Amino acid sequence: MEIRQLFIGESPPLHLLLLADPSKEMVEDYLGKGICFVAERDKQILGVYVLLQKGTDMMEIKNIAVDEKHHGKGIGRQLIGHAIGYAREQGYKLMEIGTGNSSIGQLALYQKCGFRIVGVDRDFFTKHYSEALYENGIQCRDMVRLSRNI
Ligand code: ACO
Ligand code: ACO
């Protein structure tokens, strides 16, 4: 599997990006500002992530998603490792990632990748999304922010 930046003119895998963030407007907004990487095997896109600069020494993984048929095979972990390696090479010192209070698996994954909770953006999802979101039987209301040194 190869992890690479999108080629110039190549369309980002919107169907995957929307798994991580149901707002097309938000996805298009940060795609315009950030760098999009894809994981590819045999010409098939299996995963994606978008990195955005946030301040002078920090980058944020704004969106990360893996094709549902390939969940649980370590691709998400590899994408996070790649994002950390890329940002470190560019001289950044911190990586941030945010996810919903209801995203139990994602919170597990990010902590296994060395991220620690640094804050909670209360009502982020109720303020910025028109429809109520549910996961694991829990309403997604708050954004949990995590970060780690890189
Ligand atoms: N409890 C404990 N650990 C858990 C749980 C849980 N409930 N759920 C998952 N995990 C762990 C797994 O055990 C595994 O850890 P391990 O490597 O120690 O076994 C890890 O989390 C999952 O690792 P991967 O297999 O590398 O992850 P995957 O390739 O499935 O990708 C991802 C994870 C990207 C979150 C995928 O599930 C996905 O695309 N989900 C839909 C989109 C999404 O929610 N994206 C994130 C939104 S937040 C954001 O974009 C910033
Ligand atoms: N993802 C989604 N939902 C989950 C998960 C998960 N990984 N794990 C549990 N749940 C949900 C279950 O689905 C269930 O919800 P539901 O009723 O909608 O199906 C709920 O959590 C569990 O409910 P109960 O069956 O009522 O809980 P239980 O009788 O098992 O008691 C308790 C829970 C007290 C935490 C028990 O597991 C326990 O004693 N654990 C060891 C001690 C402990 O950790 N205590 C809490 C420490 S913090 C404190 O004390 C303040």
mmCIF file with all atom_site columns, C-alpha atoms in Angstrom, residues 39-111:
data_model
loop_
_atom_site.group_PDB
_atom_site.id
_atom_site.type_symbol
_atom_site.label_atom_id
_atom_site.label_alt_id
_atom_site.label_comp_id
_atom_site.label_asym_id
_atom_site.label_entity_id
_atom_site.label_seq_id
_atom_site.pdbx_PDB_ins_code
_atom_site.Cartn_x
_atom_site.Cartn_y
_atom_site.Cartn_z
_atom_site.occupancy
_atom_site.B_iso_or_equiv
_atom_site.pdbx_formal_charge
_atom_site.auth_seq_id
_atom_site.auth_comp_id
_atom_site.auth_asym_id
_atom_site.auth_atom_id
_atom_site.pdbx_PDB_model_num
ATOM 1  C CA . ALA A 1 39  ? -3.706  5.298  0.667  1.00 0.00 ? 39  ALA A CA 1
ATOM 2  C CA . GLU A 1 40  ? -3.723  3.305  -2.549 1.00 0.00 ? 40  GLU A CA 1
ATOM 3  C CA . ARG A 1 41  ? -3.334  -0.383 -3.365 1.00 0.00 ? 41  ARG A CA 1
ATOM 4  C CA . ASP A 1 42  ? -3.693  -1.888 -6.866 1.00 0.00 ? 42  ASP A CA 1
ATOM 5  C CA . LYS A 1 43  ? -5.062  1.469  -8.137 1.00 0.00 ? 43  LYS A CA 1
ATOM 6  C CA . GLN A 1 44  ? -7.791  1.363  -5.464 1.00 0.00 ? 44  GLN A CA 1
ATOM 7  C CA . ILE A 1 45  ? -8.101  4.190  -2.940 1.00 0.00 ? 45  ILE A CA 1
ATOM 8  C CA . LEU A 1 46  ? -8.481  2.563  0.487  1.00 0.00 ? 46  LEU A CA 1
ATOM 9  C CA . GLY A 1 47  ? -8.109  5.577  2.745  1.00 0.00 ? 47  GLY A CA 1
ATOM 10 C CA . VAL A 1 48  ? -7.683  9.325  2.941  1.00 0.00 ? 48  VAL A CA 1
ATOM 11 C CA . TYR A 1 49  ? -6.616  12.067 5.309  1.00 0.00 ? 49  TYR A CA 1
ATOM 12 C CA . VAL A 1 50  ? -6.470  15.854 5.154  1.00 0.00 ? 50  VAL A CA 1
ATOM 13 C CA . LEU A 1 51  ? -3.794  17.879 6.964  1.00 0.00 ? 51  LEU A CA 1
ATOM 14 C CA . LEU A 1 52  ? -4.253  21.530 7.782  1.00 0.00 ? 52  LEU A CA 1
ATOM 15 C CA . GLN A 1 53  ? -1.746  23.959 9.214  1.00 0.00 ? 53  GLN A CA 1
ATOM 16 C CA . LYS A 1 54  ? -2.922  25.359 12.544 1.00 0.00 ? 54  LYS A CA 1
ATOM 17 C CA . GLY A 1 55  ? -0.529  27.987 13.856 1.00 0.00 ? 55  GLY A CA 1
ATOM 18 C CA . THR A 1 56  ? 3.210   28.103 13.340 1.00 0.00 ? 56  THR A CA 1
ATOM 19 C CA . ASP A 1 57  ? 4.180   24.787 14.929 1.00 0.00 ? 57  ASP A CA 1
ATOM 20 C CA . MET A 1 58  ? 1.007   22.719 14.711 1.00 0.00 ? 58  MET A CA 1
ATOM 21 C CA . MET A 1 59  ? -0.836  20.720 12.101 1.00 0.00 ? 59  MET A CA 1
ATOM 22 C CA . GLU A 1 60  ? -4.270  19.153 12.438 1.00 0.00 ? 60  GLU A CA 1
ATOM 23 C CA . ILE A 1 61  ? -5.624  15.952 10.907 1.00 0.00 ? 61  ILE A CA 1
ATOM 24 C CA . LYS A 1 62  ? -8.976  17.429 9.840  1.00 0.00 ? 62  LYS A CA 1
ATOM 25 C CA . ASN A 1 63  ? -10.384 14.302 8.245  1.00 0.00 ? 63  ASN A CA 1
ATOM 26 C CA . ILE A 1 64  ? -9.336  10.656 8.212  1.00 0.00 ? 64  ILE A CA 1
ATOM 27 C CA . ALA A 1 65  ? -11.326 7.808  6.701  1.00 0.00 ? 65  ALA A CA 1
ATOM 28 C CA . VAL A 1 66  ? -10.839 4.241  5.532  1.00 0.00 ? 66  VAL A CA 1
ATOM 29 C CA . ASP A 1 67  ? -13.050 2.310  3.104  1.00 0.00 ? 67  ASP A CA 1
ATOM 30 C CA . GLU A 1 68  ? -15.569 0.422  5.259  1.00 0.00 ? 68  GLU A CA 1
ATOM 31 C CA . LYS A 1 69  ? -14.578 -2.944 3.704  1.00 0.00 ? 69  LYS A CA 1
ATOM 32 C CA . HIS A 1 70  ? -11.040 -2.395 5.038  1.00 0.00 ? 70  HIS A CA 1
ATOM 33 C CA . HIS A 1 71  ? -11.708 -1.178 8.588  1.00 0.00 ? 71  HIS A CA 1
ATOM 34 C CA . GLY A 1 72  ? -9.771  -2.811 11.407 1.00 0.00 ? 72  GLY A CA 1
ATOM 35 C CA . LYS A 1 73  ? -6.757  -3.781 9.285  1.00 0.00 ? 73  LYS A CA 1
ATOM 36 C CA . GLY A 1 74  ? -4.393  -1.116 10.569 1.00 0.00 ? 74  GLY A CA 1
ATOM 37 C CA . ILE A 1 75  ? -4.825  1.335  7.682  1.00 0.00 ? 75  ILE A CA 1
ATOM 38 C CA . GLY A 1 76  ? -6.077  4.126  9.972  1.00 0.00 ? 76  GLY A CA 1
ATOM 39 C CA . ARG A 1 77  ? -3.017  3.684  12.197 1.00 0.00 ? 77  ARG A CA 1
ATOM 40 C CA . GLN A 1 78  ? -0.725  3.797  9.145  1.00 0.00 ? 78  GLN A CA 1
ATOM 41 C CA . LEU A 1 79  ? -2.379  7.000  7.910  1.00 0.00 ? 79  LEU A CA 1
ATOM 42 C CA . ILE A 1 80  ? -1.890  8.664  11.311 1.00 0.00 ? 80  ILE A CA 1
ATOM 43 C CA . GLY A 1 81  ? 1.750   7.511  11.386 1.00 0.00 ? 81  GLY A CA 1
ATOM 44 C CA . HIS A 1 82  ? 2.246   8.958  7.911  1.00 0.00 ? 82  HIS A CA 1
ATOM 45 C CA . ALA A 1 83  ? 0.659   12.291 8.893  1.00 0.00 ? 83  ALA A CA 1
ATOM 46 C CA . ILE A 1 84  ? 2.945   12.540 11.944 1.00 0.00 ? 84  ILE A CA 1
ATOM 47 C CA . GLY A 1 85  ? 6.050   11.682 9.873  1.00 0.00 ? 85  GLY A CA 1
ATOM 48 C CA . TYR A 1 86  ? 5.149   14.209 7.172  1.00 0.00 ? 86  TYR A CA 1
ATOM 49 C CA . ALA A 1 87  ? 4.466   17.045 9.645  1.00 0.00 ? 87  ALA A CA 1
ATOM 50 C CA . ARG A 1 88  ? 7.674   16.262 11.588 1.00 0.00 ? 88  ARG A CA 1
ATOM 51 C CA . GLU A 1 89  ? 9.722   16.438 8.361  1.00 0.00 ? 89  GLU A CA 1
ATOM 52 C CA . GLN A 1 90  ? 8.173   19.848 7.663  1.00 0.00 ? 90  GLN A CA 1
ATOM 53 C CA . GLY A 1 91  ? 9.350   21.056 11.093 1.00 0.00 ? 91  GLY A CA 1
ATOM 54 C CA . TYR A 1 92  ? 6.047   21.026 12.969 1.00 0.00 ? 92  TYR A CA 1
ATOM 55 C CA . LYS A 1 93  ? 6.102   20.118 16.674 1.00 0.00 ? 93  LYS A CA 1
ATOM 56 C CA . LEU A 1 94  ? 2.488   19.281 17.487 1.00 0.00 ? 94  LEU A CA 1
ATOM 57 C CA . MET A 1 95  ? -0.331  17.335 15.862 1.00 0.00 ? 95  MET A CA 1
ATOM 58 C CA . GLU A 1 96  ? -3.974  17.864 16.756 1.00 0.00 ? 96  GLU A CA 1
ATOM 59 C CA . ILE A 1 97  ? -7.042  15.785 15.971 1.00 0.00 ? 97  ILE A CA 1
ATOM 60 C CA . GLY A 1 98  ? -10.657 16.250 16.983 1.00 0.00 ? 98  GLY A CA 1
ATOM 61 C CA . THR A 1 99  ? -13.586 13.870 17.100 1.00 0.00 ? 99  THR A CA 1
ATOM 62 C CA . GLY A 1 100 ? -17.103 13.599 18.448 1.00 0.00 ? 100 GLY A CA 1
ATOM 63 C CA . ASN A 1 101 ? -17.963 12.602 22.022 1.00 0.00 ? 101 ASN A CA 1
ATOM 64 C CA . SER A 1 102 ? -19.830 9.601  20.531 1.00 0.00 ? 102 SER A CA 1
ATOM 65 C CA . SER A 1 103 ? -16.857 8.310  18.485 1.00 0.00 ? 103 SER A CA 1
ATOM 66 C CA . ILE A 1 104 ? -15.697 5.624  20.903 1.00 0.00 ? 104 ILE A CA 1
ATOM 67 C CA . GLY A 1 105 ? -13.556 3.652  18.413 1.00 0.00 ? 105 GLY A CA 1
ATOM 68 C CA . GLN A 1 106 ? -11.910 6.802  17.072 1.00 0.00 ? 106 GLN A CA 1
ATOM 69 C CA . LEU A 1 107 ? -11.114 8.024  20.605 1.00 0.00 ? 107 LEU A CA 1
ATOM 70 C CA . ALA A 1 108 ? -9.546  4.614  21.279 1.00 0.00 ? 108 ALA A CA 1
ATOM 71 C CA . LEU A 1 109 ? -7.485  4.720  18.089 1.00 0.00 ? 109 LEU A CA 1
ATOM 72 C CA . TYR A 1 110 ? -6.189  8.259  18.608 1.00 0.00 ? 110 TYR A CA 1
ATOM 73 C CA . GLN A 1 111 ? -5.136  7.516  22.192 1.00 0.00 ? 111 GLN A CA 1
#
